[in-house]
C-alpha cells in the first residue's frame, strides 16, 4: 500500500532577507524556521532544506541497511548513520557523504561492505537523490 507524507512551507519576503517555516504536517511533530542564511552560511538555530534531506537520507539508509542485513539472517545490534549534505549557492547540492558505524555480530567485513553499498544504492531516498553526482559512503563494522 502506498503512503503519502506531507510537509508545508510558509515563506515571507525575498530569498536573501525573507524567512519561513516548514511544518511536518503528516506527523505533526513540529514546525521549523527556515531562511537563506541558515542554508548558505551558519544554521544559527534554523534548519534548511539540506538538513531535512540529510535527516531523510540517514534514516532511510539505516532502514534499508537494517532490512537488507536481516534478510540475510543477520541481527543488527546498532546502526549509527550520518548524512552530510553539501550545498553550494549557485550550484545546488554538490555532494552527500554517508557515514555508518554498525554492530552486527557474525558478519564478515566483506559481507558488511557489500550490504552497506547495496543499501546506499537501493534505499528510496538514495534513488530519489540520484541526480547528486557525488554520494560517498564510509562504512565501519564495529566489534
Short mmCIF file of C-alpha atoms in Angstrom, two decimals:
data_model
loop_
_atom_site.label_atom_id
_atom_site.label_comp_id
_atom_site.label_asym_id
_atom_site.label_seq_id
_atom_site.Cartn_x
_atom_site.Cartn_y
_atom_site.Cartn_z
CA UNK A 1 0.00 0.00 0.00
CA UNK A 2 1.38 3.40 -0.97
CA UNK A 3 1.70 6.16 1.59
CA UNK A 4 1.95 9.90 1.17
CA UNK A 5 3.64 12.22 3.64
CA UNK A 6 3.12 15.97 3.64
CA UNK A 7 5.14 19.00 4.67
CA UNK A 8 4.20 22.61 4.05
CA UNK A 9 6.21 25.81 3.95
CA UNK A 10 5.08 29.37 4.56
CA UNK A 11 7.52 31.99 3.24
CA UNK A 12 7.57 35.78 3.57
CA UNK A 13 9.85 38.17 1.71
CA UNK A 14 12.60 37.73 -0.84
CA UNK A 15 15.23 34.98 -0.84
CA UNK A 16 18.04 36.78 0.96
CA UNK A 17 16.13 38.64 3.69
CA UNK A 18 13.00 36.54 3.81
CA UNK A 19 12.11 33.82 6.23
CA UNK A 20 9.72 30.96 6.54
CA UNK A 21 8.54 27.94 8.43
CA UNK A 22 8.32 24.34 7.34
CA UNK A 23 5.73 22.17 9.06
CA UNK A 24 5.80 18.39 9.15
CA UNK A 25 2.08 18.01 8.53
CA UNK A 26 1.68 14.24 8.40
CA UNK A 27 3.32 13.51 11.74
CA UNK A 28 2.56 16.85 13.39
CA UNK A 29 5.93 16.60 15.19
CA UNK A 30 6.96 20.15 14.56
CA UNK A 31 7.26 23.39 12.70
CA UNK A 32 10.76 24.67 11.98
CA UNK A 33 12.15 28.03 10.91
CA UNK A 34 13.99 28.26 7.57
CA UNK A 35 15.90 31.11 5.93
CA UNK A 36 18.69 31.78 3.45
CA UNK A 37 21.47 32.48 5.98
CA UNK A 38 20.82 29.09 7.62
CA UNK A 39 21.12 27.48 4.20
CA UNK A 40 24.15 29.31 2.83
CA UNK A 41 26.06 30.35 5.96
CA UNK A 42 25.60 29.18 9.57
CA UNK A 43 22.47 27.47 10.92
CA UNK A 44 22.01 29.72 13.94
CA UNK A 45 19.20 27.54 15.30
CA UNK A 46 17.36 27.49 11.96
CA UNK A 47 17.06 24.49 9.64
CA UNK A 48 17.47 24.23 5.87
CA UNK A 49 16.24 22.02 3.04
CA UNK A 50 19.64 20.32 3.04
CA UNK A 51 19.42 19.45 6.74
CA UNK A 52 15.98 17.97 6.13
CA UNK A 53 17.38 15.97 3.20
CA UNK A 54 20.21 14.76 5.45
CA UNK A 55 17.67 13.59 8.03
CA UNK A 56 15.65 11.78 5.36
CA UNK A 57 18.72 10.16 3.82
CA UNK A 58 20.32 8.99 7.07
CA UNK A 59 17.09 7.47 8.37
CA UNK A 60 16.14 5.84 5.05
CA UNK A 61 19.65 4.43 4.63
CA UNK A 62 19.58 2.97 8.15
CA UNK A 63 16.24 1.29 7.49
CA UNK A 64 17.38 -0.13 4.15
CA UNK A 65 20.68 -1.38 5.60
CA UNK A 66 18.97 -3.00 8.59
CA UNK A 67 16.36 -4.64 6.34
CA UNK A 68 18.98 -5.96 3.94
CA UNK A 69 21.05 -7.46 6.74
CA UNK A 70 18.01 -9.03 8.41
CA UNK A 71 17.01 -10.53 5.06
CA UNK A 72 20.36 -12.34 5.02
CA UNK A 73 19.82 -13.66 8.55
CA UNK A 74 21.93 -11.15 10.45
CA UNK A 75 20.90 -9.43 13.67
CA UNK A 76 21.69 -5.74 13.82
CA UNK A 77 22.61 -4.60 17.30
CA UNK A 78 23.12 -0.98 16.30
CA UNK A 79 23.48 1.27 13.25
CA UNK A 80 24.55 4.89 13.54
CA UNK A 81 24.28 6.76 10.26
CA UNK A 82 25.29 10.32 9.47
CA UNK A 83 24.50 12.17 6.24
CA UNK A 84 26.40 15.36 5.45
CA UNK A 85 24.70 17.25 2.60
CA UNK A 86 26.84 19.93 0.97
CA UNK A 87 25.07 22.92 -0.60
CA UNK A 88 26.93 25.37 -2.80
CA UNK A 89 24.99 28.57 -3.58
CA UNK A 90 24.60 28.90 -7.33
CA UNK A 91 25.26 25.18 -7.88
CA UNK A 92 22.90 23.38 -5.53
CA UNK A 93 23.59 20.16 -3.68
CA UNK A 94 27.09 19.14 -4.69
CA UNK A 95 27.61 16.10 -2.51
CA UNK A 96 26.34 13.81 0.18
CA UNK A 97 28.66 11.91 2.49
CA UNK A 98 27.08 8.95 4.25
CA UNK A 99 28.94 7.54 7.24
CA UNK A 100 27.71 4.45 9.05
CA UNK A 101 29.05 2.59 12.05
CA UNK A 102 27.39 -0.70 12.83
CA UNK A 103 27.50 -3.55 15.26
CA UNK A 104 26.40 -6.77 13.57
CA UNK A 105 27.70 -9.94 15.26
CA UNK A 106 28.95 -12.72 12.99
CA UNK A 107 29.15 -10.59 9.86
CA UNK A 108 32.38 -10.56 7.84
CA UNK A 109 33.90 -7.29 6.69
CA UNK A 110 33.31 -8.27 3.06
CA UNK A 111 29.62 -9.06 3.64
CA UNK A 112 29.27 -5.87 5.64
CA UNK A 113 30.74 -3.64 2.92
CA UNK A 114 28.63 -5.31 0.22
CA UNK A 115 25.44 -4.84 2.28
CA UNK A 116 26.38 -1.22 3.04
CA UNK A 117 26.84 -0.44 -0.67
CA UNK A 118 23.61 -2.26 -1.55
CA UNK A 119 21.68 -0.13 0.96
CA UNK A 120 23.26 3.04 -0.48
CA UNK A 121 22.19 2.04 -3.97
CA UNK A 122 18.69 0.84 -3.10
CA UNK A 123 17.32 3.00 -0.31
CA UNK A 124 14.42 5.03 -1.75
CA UNK A 125 15.93 8.37 -0.71
CA UNK A 126 19.25 7.48 -2.38
CA UNK A 127 17.30 6.69 -5.52
CA UNK A 128 15.40 9.97 -5.29
CA UNK A 129 18.72 11.81 -4.94
CA UNK A 130 20.33 10.08 -7.93
CA UNK A 131 20.89 13.48 -9.56
CA UNK A 132 23.53 14.28 -6.93
CA UNK A 133 26.76 13.36 -8.67
CA UNK A 134 28.87 12.76 -5.58
CA UNK A 135 27.34 10.48 -2.95
CA UNK A 136 30.02 8.74 -0.89
CA UNK A 137 29.85 6.06 1.77
CA UNK A 138 32.23 5.24 4.62
CA UNK A 139 31.08 2.11 6.47
CA UNK A 140 32.72 0.79 9.64
CA UNK A 141 31.90 -2.56 11.21
CA UNK A 142 32.39 -2.32 14.96
CA UNK A 143 33.46 -5.25 17.10
#
